[in-house]
Coordinates of C-alpha atoms and ligand atoms in Angstrom, one line a residue:
Chain P
M1 CA 50.8 -1.1 -13.1
D2 CA 50.6 0.2 -9.6
W3 CA 48.4 3.1 -10.6
I4 CA 46.2 1.0 -12.7
N5 CA 45.7 -1.3 -9.7
T6 CA 44.9 1.7 -7.5
T7 CA 42.4 3.0 -10.0
L8 CA 40.8 -0.4 -10.1
Q9 CA 40.5 -0.6 -6.3
G10 CA 39.0 2.9 -6.4
T11 CA 36.5 1.9 -9.0
L12 CA 35.4 -1.1 -6.9
L13 CA 35.1 1.1 -3.8
G14 CA 32.9 3.4 -5.9
G15 CA 30.4 0.6 -6.0
L16 CA 30.0 0.8 -2.3
Y17 CA 29.6 4.6 -2.5
A18 CA 27.0 4.2 -5.2
L19 CA 25.1 1.9 -2.8
F20 CA 25.4 4.7 -0.1
A21 CA 24.1 7.2 -2.6
A22 CA 21.3 5.3 -4.5
G23 CA 18.8 5.4 -1.6
L24 CA 19.4 9.1 -1.1
S25 CA 19.0 9.8 -4.7
L26 CA 15.8 7.8 -4.9
I27 CA 13.9 9.6 -2.1
F28 CA 15.2 13.0 -3.2
G29 CA 13.9 12.2 -6.7
V30 CA 10.5 11.1 -5.6
M31 CA 9.7 13.5 -2.7
R32 CA 12.4 16.1 -2.6
L33 CA 13.4 14.8 0.9
V34 CA 17.0 15.2 2.0
N35 CA 17.5 12.5 4.6
I36 CA 20.3 13.6 7.0
A37 CA 19.9 10.3 8.9
H38 CA 20.8 8.3 5.8
G39 CA 24.3 7.5 7.0
D40 CA 23.1 6.5 10.4
L41 CA 20.5 4.2 8.9
I42 CA 23.4 2.6 6.9
V43 CA 25.2 2.0 10.2
L44 CA 22.0 0.8 11.8
A45 CA 21.7 -1.8 9.1
A46 CA 25.3 -2.9 9.8
Y47 CA 24.4 -3.3 13.5
L48 CA 21.2 -5.2 12.7
A49 CA 23.3 -7.5 10.5
L50 CA 25.8 -7.9 13.4
T51 CA 23.0 -8.9 15.8
T52 CA 21.6 -11.3 13.2
T53 CA 25.0 -13.0 12.6
V54 CA 25.6 -13.3 16.4
M55 CA 22.1 -14.6 17.2
L56 CA 21.6 -16.9 14.3
G57 CA 25.2 -17.8 13.6
A58 CA 24.5 -16.8 10.0
S59 CA 27.0 -15.2 7.6
P60 CA 26.6 -11.5 6.9
V61 CA 25.5 -12.2 3.4
M62 CA 22.7 -14.5 4.7
A63 CA 21.8 -11.8 7.2
L64 CA 20.8 -9.7 4.2
L65 CA 17.7 -11.9 4.0
I66 CA 16.6 -10.5 7.3
V67 CA 18.1 -7.0 7.3
V68 CA 16.8 -5.9 3.9
P69 CA 13.1 -6.6 4.6
L70 CA 13.5 -5.3 8.1
M71 CA 15.0 -2.0 6.9
A72 CA 12.4 -1.7 4.2
G73 CA 9.6 -2.2 6.7
L74 CA 11.3 0.3 9.0
G75 CA 11.5 2.8 6.1
Y76 CA 7.8 2.5 5.4
L77 CA 6.8 3.0 9.0
L78 CA 9.3 5.9 9.4
Q79 CA 7.8 7.6 6.4
R80 CA 4.1 7.0 7.2
L81 CA 4.3 7.7 11.0
V82 CA 6.9 10.4 11.2
L83 CA 8.2 12.0 8.0
N84 CA 4.9 12.4 6.1
R85 CA 3.7 14.6 8.9
T86 CA 6.5 17.0 8.1
M87 CA 6.2 17.1 4.3
G88 CA 4.9 20.2 2.6
E89 CA 5.8 23.2 0.6
D90 CA 8.6 24.0 3.0
I91 CA 11.6 21.6 2.8
L92 CA 13.1 22.7 6.1
P93 CA 10.9 20.7 8.6
P94 CA 11.7 17.2 7.1
L95 CA 15.4 18.3 7.0
L96 CA 15.3 19.1 10.7
V97 CA 13.4 16.0 11.6
T98 CA 15.9 13.7 9.9
F99 CA 18.7 15.6 11.6
G100 CA 17.0 14.9 14.9
L101 CA 16.6 11.2 13.8
S102 CA 20.3 11.1 13.1
V103 CA 21.1 12.2 16.6
I104 CA 18.6 9.8 18.1
L105 CA 19.9 6.8 16.1
Q106 CA 23.5 7.5 17.1
N107 CA 22.6 7.6 20.7
L108 CA 20.5 4.5 20.6
L109 CA 23.3 2.6 18.9
L110 CA 25.8 3.9 21.5
T111 CA 23.5 2.7 24.3
G112 CA 22.8 -0.6 22.6
Y113 CA 26.2 -1.5 21.2
S114 CA 28.7 0.7 23.0
A115 CA 31.3 2.9 21.2
D116 CA 33.6 0.0 20.4
P117 CA 34.2 -0.5 16.7
Q118 CA 32.6 -3.6 15.4
K119 CA 33.0 -5.6 12.2
L120 CA 31.0 -8.2 10.3
Q121 CA 33.0 -11.4 9.9
A122 CA 32.6 -12.9 6.4
G123 CA 35.5 -15.4 6.7
A124 CA 37.5 -16.4 3.7
L125 CA 35.4 -14.0 1.5
E126 CA 37.2 -11.1 3.0
T127 CA 40.7 -12.0 1.8
A128 CA 39.9 -14.0 -1.3
S129 CA 41.2 -12.5 -4.5
L130 CA 41.3 -13.2 -8.2
P131 CA 44.3 -12.7 -10.5
V132 CA 43.3 -10.6 -13.4
G133 CA 46.0 -9.9 -16.0
G134 CA 48.8 -9.4 -13.5
L135 CA 46.6 -7.5 -11.0
S136 CA 44.9 -9.0 -8.0
V137 CA 41.3 -8.1 -7.5
G138 CA 39.6 -8.7 -4.2
V139 CA 36.5 -10.9 -4.5
L140 CA 34.6 -9.0 -1.9
P141 CA 35.0 -5.5 -3.5
L142 CA 34.2 -7.1 -6.9
I143 CA 31.0 -8.6 -5.4
V144 CA 30.0 -5.2 -3.9
F145 CA 30.6 -3.5 -7.2
V146 CA 28.5 -6.1 -9.1
V147 CA 25.7 -5.8 -6.5
A148 CA 25.9 -2.0 -6.9
V149 CA 25.6 -2.2 -10.7
L150 CA 22.7 -4.7 -10.4
T151 CA 21.0 -2.6 -7.8
I152 CA 21.2 0.6 -10.0
A153 CA 20.0 -1.4 -13.0
A154 CA 17.1 -2.8 -11.0
L155 CA 16.1 0.6 -9.7
Q156 CA 16.4 2.1 -13.2
W157 CA 14.2 -0.7 -14.6
M158 CA 11.7 -0.2 -11.7
F159 CA 11.6 3.5 -12.3
Y160 CA 11.1 3.5 -16.1
R161 CA 9.4 0.1 -16.8
T162 CA 6.9 -0.6 -13.9
A163 CA 3.7 0.8 -12.7
L164 CA 5.3 1.6 -9.4
G165 CA 8.1 3.6 -11.1
R166 CA 5.4 5.4 -13.1
A167 CA 3.7 6.3 -9.9
F168 CA 7.0 7.5 -8.4
R169 CA 7.7 9.7 -11.4
A170 CA 4.2 11.1 -11.6
T171 CA 4.3 11.9 -7.9
S172 CA 7.7 13.5 -8.3
D173 CA 6.4 15.7 -11.2
R174 CA 3.1 16.8 -9.6
Q175 CA 2.1 15.5 -6.2
D176 CA -1.4 17.0 -6.4
I177 CA -2.3 15.8 -9.8
A178 CA -0.8 12.3 -9.1
Q179 CA -3.5 12.0 -6.4
L180 CA -6.1 12.6 -9.0
M181 CA -4.9 9.4 -10.6
G182 CA -5.9 7.5 -7.4
L183 CA -2.4 7.4 -6.0
H184 CA -2.3 7.8 -2.2
R185 CA 0.6 10.1 -1.7
A186 CA 1.4 9.0 1.8
H187 CA 1.6 5.4 0.7
I188 CA 3.7 6.2 -2.4
F189 CA 6.2 8.1 -0.2
G190 CA 6.2 5.2 2.2
L191 CA 7.1 2.8 -0.6
A192 CA 9.9 5.1 -1.8
M193 CA 11.4 5.2 1.7
A194 CA 11.0 1.4 2.0
L195 CA 13.0 1.0 -1.2
S196 CA 15.6 3.5 -0.2
L197 CA 16.2 1.7 3.1
A198 CA 16.3 -1.7 1.4
V199 CA 19.2 -0.4 -0.6
T200 CA 20.6 1.1 2.6
A201 CA 20.6 -2.3 4.1
L202 CA 22.7 -3.7 1.3
A203 CA 25.1 -0.7 1.8
G204 CA 25.3 -1.2 5.5
V205 CA 26.1 -4.9 5.4
F206 CA 28.8 -4.5 2.8
L207 CA 30.2 -1.6 4.7
G208 CA 30.3 -3.7 7.8
I209 CA 32.1 -6.6 6.0
R210 CA 34.6 -4.2 4.5
T211 CA 35.6 -2.0 7.4
S212 CA 34.9 -1.7 11.1
F213 CA 32.1 0.7 12.1
D214 CA 30.9 2.4 15.3
P215 CA 27.8 4.4 16.2
A216 CA 29.4 7.6 14.9
A217 CA 30.3 6.2 11.5
G218 CA 27.2 7.5 9.7
G219 CA 28.2 11.0 9.1
A220 CA 31.0 10.2 6.7
R221 CA 28.8 7.7 4.8
L222 CA 26.2 10.4 4.4
I223 CA 28.8 12.8 3.0
F224 CA 30.2 10.2 0.6
G225 CA 26.7 9.4 -0.6
F226 CA 25.8 13.0 -1.1
E227 CA 29.0 13.6 -3.0
A228 CA 28.3 10.7 -5.3
V229 CA 24.8 11.9 -6.0
I230 CA 25.9 15.5 -6.7
I231 CA 28.9 14.5 -8.9
G232 CA 26.7 12.2 -11.0
G233 CA 23.9 14.7 -11.3
L234 CA 20.6 14.8 -9.4
G235 CA 17.9 12.4 -10.6
N236 CA 20.2 10.2 -12.7
L237 CA 20.8 6.8 -11.2
W238 CA 23.6 5.7 -13.6
G239 CA 25.1 9.1 -12.9
T240 CA 25.1 8.2 -9.2
L241 CA 27.1 5.1 -10.0
A242 CA 29.6 7.2 -12.0
G243 CA 29.7 9.7 -9.2
G244 CA 30.5 6.9 -6.7
V245 CA 33.3 5.6 -8.9
I246 CA 34.8 9.0 -9.4
L247 CA 34.7 9.6 -5.7
G248 CA 36.2 6.1 -5.0
V249 CA 39.0 6.6 -7.5
A250 CA 39.8 10.0 -6.2
Q251 CA 40.0 8.7 -2.6
T252 CA 42.2 5.7 -3.4
L253 CA 44.6 7.8 -5.6
G254 CA 44.7 10.4 -2.9
A255 CA 45.6 7.7 -0.3
K256 CA 48.3 6.4 -2.6
I257 CA 50.0 9.8 -2.7
N258 CA 49.6 10.2 1.1
P259 CA 47.5 7.9 3.3
G260 CA 46.2 11.0 5.2
F261 CA 45.0 12.5 1.9
Q262 CA 42.3 9.9 1.1
V263 CA 39.1 11.7 2.2
L264 CA 40.4 15.1 1.4
A265 CA 41.2 14.1 -2.2
G266 CA 37.6 13.0 -2.6
H267 CA 36.3 16.3 -1.2
I268 CA 38.6 18.3 -3.5
V269 CA 37.4 16.4 -6.6
F270 CA 33.8 16.9 -5.5
L271 CA 34.3 20.6 -5.1
V272 CA 36.1 21.0 -8.4
I273 CA 33.3 19.2 -10.3
L274 CA 30.7 21.2 -8.4
A275 CA 32.5 24.4 -9.4
V276 CA 32.8 23.4 -13.1
R277 CA 29.4 21.7 -13.4
P278 CA 27.1 22.9 -10.7
R279 CA 24.4 20.4 -11.7
G280 CA 26.8 17.5 -11.7
L281 CA 28.3 15.6 -14.7
F282 CA 25.1 13.9 -15.9
P283 CA 22.1 16.0 -14.9
R284 CA 18.7 14.7 -16.0
M285 CA 17.7 16.3 -19.2
D286 CA 14.3 17.9 -18.3
Chain H
M1 CA -27.6 19.8 -27.9
R2 CA -29.0 17.6 -25.2
D3 CA -32.3 17.4 -23.6
F4 CA -32.6 16.0 -20.1
P5 CA -35.5 16.4 -17.7
L6 CA -34.6 19.3 -15.5
K7 CA -35.0 18.9 -11.8
T8 CA -35.9 22.1 -10.1
G9 CA -37.2 21.2 -6.6
S10 CA -34.9 21.4 -3.7
N11 CA -35.0 17.7 -2.8
A12 CA -32.5 15.7 -4.8
G13 CA -34.0 13.1 -7.1
Q14 CA -32.8 9.5 -7.2
N15 CA -30.6 10.3 -10.2
T16 CA -28.6 13.0 -8.5
L17 CA -24.9 12.1 -8.8
L18 CA -23.3 15.2 -7.3
D19 CA -25.0 17.4 -4.8
I20 CA -23.0 20.4 -3.5
R21 CA -24.7 21.9 -0.5
N22 CA -23.8 25.3 0.9
L23 CA -20.1 24.9 0.1
D24 CA -17.7 27.3 1.7
A25 CA -14.1 27.0 0.6
H26 CA -11.1 28.9 2.0
Y27 CA -7.5 29.5 1.2
G28 CA -6.2 30.2 4.6
D29 CA -8.1 33.3 5.8
F30 CA -9.4 34.1 2.4
Q31 CA -12.9 32.7 1.6
A32 CA -13.2 31.8 -2.1
L33 CA -16.7 30.2 -2.1
Y34 CA -19.7 31.3 -0.1
G35 CA -22.6 28.8 0.5
L36 CA -22.4 27.5 -3.1
S37 CA -25.0 24.9 -4.1
L38 CA -24.9 22.9 -7.3
R39 CA -26.3 19.7 -8.5
V40 CA -25.5 17.3 -11.3
Q41 CA -27.9 14.5 -12.4
A42 CA -26.7 11.2 -13.9
G43 CA -25.7 11.7 -17.5
E44 CA -26.2 15.4 -17.4
V45 CA -23.8 18.0 -18.8
V46 CA -23.6 21.2 -16.6
S47 CA -21.6 24.2 -17.5
V48 CA -20.1 26.6 -15.0
I49 CA -19.2 30.1 -16.2
G50 CA -17.8 33.2 -14.5
A51 CA -15.2 35.8 -14.7
N52 CA -11.6 35.5 -13.6
G53 CA -11.4 34.8 -9.9
A54 CA -15.1 33.9 -9.6
G55 CA -14.2 30.6 -7.9
K56 CA -14.6 28.1 -10.7
T57 CA -11.3 26.4 -10.2
T58 CA -11.8 26.4 -6.5
L59 CA -15.1 24.6 -7.0
M60 CA -13.4 22.0 -9.2
R61 CA -10.6 21.5 -6.6
S62 CA -13.2 21.1 -3.9
V63 CA -15.2 18.4 -5.7
S64 CA -12.1 16.5 -6.8
G65 CA -10.6 16.6 -3.3
L66 CA -7.6 18.7 -4.0
M67 CA -9.2 21.0 -1.5
R68 CA -10.8 19.4 1.5
N69 CA -13.9 20.9 3.1
Q70 CA -16.7 19.9 5.4
A71 CA -17.8 16.4 4.7
E72 CA -21.5 17.2 4.3
Q73 CA -20.9 20.0 1.8
V74 CA -20.2 17.7 -1.1
V75 CA -22.4 14.7 -1.5
W76 CA -21.8 11.9 -4.1
K77 CA -24.7 9.5 -4.6
G78 CA -26.0 10.2 -1.2
R79 CA -22.6 9.8 0.5
E80 CA -20.8 12.7 2.1
I81 CA -17.4 13.1 0.5
G82 CA -16.4 16.7 1.1
A83 CA -13.5 15.7 3.5
L84 CA -12.1 12.8 1.5
R85 CA -8.6 12.8 0.0
A86 CA -8.3 13.3 -3.8
D87 CA -7.3 9.7 -4.4
Q88 CA -10.3 8.4 -2.5
I89 CA -12.6 10.6 -4.6
A90 CA -10.9 9.6 -7.8
A91 CA -11.6 6.0 -6.9
L92 CA -15.3 6.8 -6.6
G93 CA -15.4 7.8 -10.2
I94 CA -14.9 11.5 -10.3
A95 CA -12.1 12.7 -12.7
L96 CA -10.7 16.1 -13.2
V97 CA -9.1 17.7 -16.3
P98 CA -7.3 20.4 -14.4
E99 CA -6.9 24.0 -15.6
G100 CA -3.6 24.3 -17.4
R101 CA -3.6 20.6 -18.3
L102 CA -0.8 19.8 -15.8
L103 CA 0.5 16.7 -17.5
F104 CA 3.3 14.6 -16.0
A105 CA 6.5 15.9 -17.7
S106 CA 8.6 12.9 -17.1
L107 CA 6.0 10.5 -18.5
S108 CA 5.5 9.8 -22.1
V109 CA 2.1 10.5 -23.7
E110 CA 1.1 6.9 -23.4
E111 CA 2.3 6.7 -19.8
N112 CA 0.2 9.7 -18.9
L113 CA -2.8 7.9 -20.3
I114 CA -1.9 4.6 -18.6
I115 CA -1.5 6.2 -15.2
G116 CA -4.9 7.8 -15.7
G117 CA -6.3 4.2 -15.8
Q118 CA -4.2 2.8 -13.0
M119 CA -7.2 2.3 -10.7
K120 CA -8.5 -0.2 -13.2
R121 CA -12.1 0.9 -13.0
K122 CA -14.3 -0.9 -15.5
G123 CA -15.8 1.0 -18.3
P124 CA -15.7 1.8 -22.0
W125 CA -12.4 3.7 -22.1
T126 CA -9.2 2.0 -23.1
L127 CA -6.0 3.1 -24.8
Q128 CA -7.4 1.8 -28.1
R129 CA -10.6 3.7 -27.8
L130 CA -8.8 6.9 -26.9
Y131 CA -6.4 6.5 -29.8
R132 CA -9.4 6.2 -32.1
L133 CA -10.8 9.4 -30.6
F134 CA -7.5 11.3 -30.9
P135 CA -5.4 9.5 -33.5
I136 CA -2.6 12.0 -33.2
L137 CA -1.8 10.7 -29.7
Q138 CA -1.2 7.2 -31.0
E139 CA 1.3 8.6 -33.5
R140 CA 3.1 10.5 -30.7
R141 CA 2.6 8.1 -27.9
N142 CA 6.3 7.7 -27.0
V143 CA 7.0 11.4 -26.9
P144 CA 7.3 13.2 -23.5
A145 CA 3.9 14.6 -22.9
T146 CA 5.0 18.1 -22.4
A147 CA 6.7 18.1 -25.8
L148 CA 3.3 18.2 -27.6
S149 CA 1.5 21.2 -28.8
G150 CA -1.0 22.8 -26.5
G151 CA -4.0 21.2 -28.2
Q152 CA -2.4 17.8 -28.2
Q153 CA -1.6 18.2 -24.5
Q154 CA -5.2 19.0 -23.8
M155 CA -6.2 15.8 -25.6
V156 CA -3.8 13.9 -23.3
A157 CA -5.3 15.7 -20.3
I158 CA -8.8 14.7 -21.3
G159 CA -7.7 11.2 -22.2
R160 CA -5.9 10.8 -18.9
A161 CA -9.1 11.6 -17.0
L162 CA -11.2 9.4 -19.3
M163 CA -8.9 6.4 -18.7
S164 CA -10.2 6.2 -15.2
N165 CA -13.7 5.5 -16.6
P166 CA -15.3 8.1 -14.5
E167 CA -19.0 8.6 -13.9
L168 CA -18.5 12.4 -13.6
L169 CA -15.9 14.3 -15.7
L170 CA -14.9 17.7 -14.5
M171 CA -13.2 19.9 -17.1
D172 CA -11.6 23.2 -16.1
E173 CA -11.2 25.6 -19.0
I174 CA -10.1 23.1 -21.6
S175 CA -9.9 25.8 -24.2
L176 CA -7.5 27.9 -22.2
G177 CA -4.6 29.2 -24.3
L178 CA -5.6 27.3 -27.4
A179 CA -6.1 28.5 -31.0
P180 CA -9.8 28.7 -32.1
V181 CA -9.5 25.9 -34.6
I182 CA -8.0 23.6 -31.9
I183 CA -10.8 24.6 -29.5
K184 CA -13.3 23.8 -32.1
S185 CA -11.9 20.3 -32.8
I186 CA -11.7 19.5 -29.1
Y187 CA -15.3 20.6 -28.5
E188 CA -16.3 18.5 -31.5
A189 CA -14.9 15.5 -29.7
L190 CA -17.1 16.2 -26.6
P191 CA -20.3 14.5 -27.8
S192 CA -18.5 11.2 -28.3
I193 CA -17.2 11.5 -24.8
T194 CA -20.4 12.4 -23.0
G195 CA -22.6 10.5 -25.4
E196 CA -22.8 7.3 -23.4
G197 CA -24.3 8.9 -20.4
L198 CA -21.1 10.2 -18.8
A199 CA -22.0 13.2 -16.6
A200 CA -19.8 16.3 -17.0
V201 CA -19.2 19.7 -15.4
I202 CA -17.6 22.0 -17.9
V203 CA -15.9 25.2 -16.7
E204 CA -15.7 27.7 -19.5
Q205 CA -15.0 31.4 -20.0
D206 CA -16.6 31.4 -23.5
I207 CA -20.3 31.7 -22.7
A208 CA -21.6 30.6 -26.1
K209 CA -19.5 27.4 -26.0
A210 CA -20.6 26.7 -22.5
L211 CA -24.3 27.1 -23.4
A212 CA -24.0 25.0 -26.5
V213 CA -22.6 21.9 -24.9
S214 CA -24.6 21.9 -21.6
S215 CA -28.2 21.3 -20.6
R216 CA -27.9 23.5 -17.5
V217 CA -25.6 26.4 -16.7
Y218 CA -24.4 27.9 -13.4
C219 CA -22.9 31.4 -13.4
L220 CA -20.4 32.2 -10.5
Q221 CA -19.6 35.6 -9.3
E222 CA -17.3 36.3 -6.4
G223 CA -17.7 32.8 -4.9
R224 CA -21.5 32.7 -5.2
V225 CA -24.0 31.3 -7.8
S226 CA -25.3 34.4 -9.5
L227 CA -27.5 32.6 -12.0
E228 CA -28.7 29.1 -12.6
G229 CA -30.9 27.7 -15.3
A230 CA -31.5 25.7 -18.5
S231 CA -28.8 26.5 -21.0
S232 CA -31.3 27.0 -23.8
E233 CA -33.6 29.2 -21.8
V234 CA -31.5 31.7 -19.8
P235 CA -31.7 35.1 -21.5
R236 CA -28.3 36.5 -22.6
D237 CA -28.7 39.8 -20.8
A238 CA -29.4 38.0 -17.6
I239 CA -26.1 36.1 -18.1
S240 CA -24.2 39.3 -18.8
R241 CA -25.6 40.7 -15.5
A242 CA -24.7 37.5 -13.6
Y243 CA -21.3 37.3 -15.2
F244 CA -20.1 40.8 -14.8
G245 CA -22.3 41.9 -11.9
V246 CA -23.5 45.0 -13.7
Ligands
LIG1 N1 -3.8 29.2 -3.9 C1 -4.6 30.3 -3.6 N2 -4.3 31.0 -2.5 C2 -5.1 32.1 -2.2 N3 -6.1 32.5 -2.9 C3 -6.4 31.8 -4.0 C4 -5.7 30.7 -4.4 N4 -6.2 30.2 -5.6 C5 -7.2 31.1 -5.9 N5 -7.3 32.0 -5.0 C6 -8.3 33.1 -5.0 O1 -9.6 32.5 -4.9 C7 -10.5 33.2 -5.8 C8 -11.1 32.2 -6.7 O2 -10.1 31.7 -7.6 P1 -10.3 30.6 -8.7 O3 -9.0 30.2 -9.2 O4 -11.2 29.6 -8.1 O5 -11.1 31.4 -9.8 P2 -11.5 31.0 -11.3 O6 -12.9 31.3 -11.4 O7 -11.0 29.6 -11.6 O8 -10.7 32.1 -12.1 P3 -10.0 31.9 -13.6 O9 -11.1 32.1 -14.6 O10 -8.9 33.0 -13.6 O11 -9.4 30.5 -13.7 C9 -9.7 34.3 -6.4 O12 -10.0 35.5 -5.7 C10 -8.3 33.9 -6.3 O13 -7.5 35.0 -6.1
LIG2 MG1 -9.8 28.8 -12.9

């Protein structure tokens, strides 16, 4: 029973990791951009939510109404004004620029908010739980998981059923030919980054409700997101969810064996999967 | 065969759609086109022939905006467009069927066609009309585009360009790598494409095919126009000389 409970907690934690990962997966899929600052942007979203709750007295969940569009707008501008200038045949320049952005963000957060750990206060929601067949399931982790599933489903639908998704896929296939269809590449890239950071905002707010965070918290979130993407297979959104769950379960089971073992257990499972299936568990078919 | 009044003077007539003036195109330090001039009248079909590496694709890339040049070197209906982006040029009504087809692999046949029409320009071409022209595409509309045979892929590439309802259709070696019977059937479809006054530039290695479908022909050699004339009038030996440079 204990192990089942642990596995369930790990699965729910995997939802949060899938939210870390989905935005990464999206921009890599559309424009082959690896965003080293992704984790720091998650933390930035958490801080923006903190400021919103403090200034407006709103709950963190209400803060999403402000933070999600704010991060989306930031993503669009970041892409159009900065990252697009670095995009080309060579993937190294955007990698370096996002690395620099990561450093800048951490220092700005440090200056603006100090190094003290912060947390988003969600009141009773944080401790509420549901009894499920002898197990007790936290309401918050359950909500996060459901949001993750809905987010992945929505992204999947957008990608395969809408004109915007078609434009994303066409641009991903052949940037030059996509332009011949009248698609303005810089704008399409901007929209992809906006969407990525909108998901990042969700991830950041739920991260901030679940655990405390500080300006240096982004690195680990980036790694967890990467691991989830790679485990699930590049370019497969449902695979990313599965990757998040596998990582979450590995970590909670590891922590149960030995509390110091949590993160390491996740890395080990990641490396084993990478060794056995270098393209991840569910790589896209083409 | 088509017969259109030929303009020969140097001043562009009112019906000039595309006017390429002294176009130089470069790949880095390498110059691929040297002072190339070419003109397409409204509703006219022009063919461009030339050996491998003559610069035909470079010309297509320059007109469609995939390569950007000096603004004044490409003029569209009196407007200088040589420095515009490809998406801006597409919106003006210039569509390219690229060499090698280059379909979107993660889009189905139908999605490839729909995305061709995503600018929603008005005109005769719709999915229904395309499916009437190429019925096989309707049958296979939900298949990934790159799963089709070469000939069917070429139909999708042509259809994708037509879906934007262009005023000028650029076609770069649409017979490349296809079996002769397939080439024949695709060329048989051309009159129903250009029939309603759609202007076209057809790049072709097969000289006979090029002359048969066009009213005027340009021959390129090492980045320069080596011959220009009415398709029905240019002597074959002059073409051979212009083509091979011997
Ligand atoms: N991306 C490129 N970088 C450098 N040089 C190029 C590039 N593309 C083409 N060239 C050169 O430019 C010249 C013209 O090439 P282009 O592709 O326009 O010829 P083409 O007439 O289309 O030939 P083909 O019949 O083989 O398609 C050639 O010398 C070619 O080597
Ligand atoms: Mg060519």
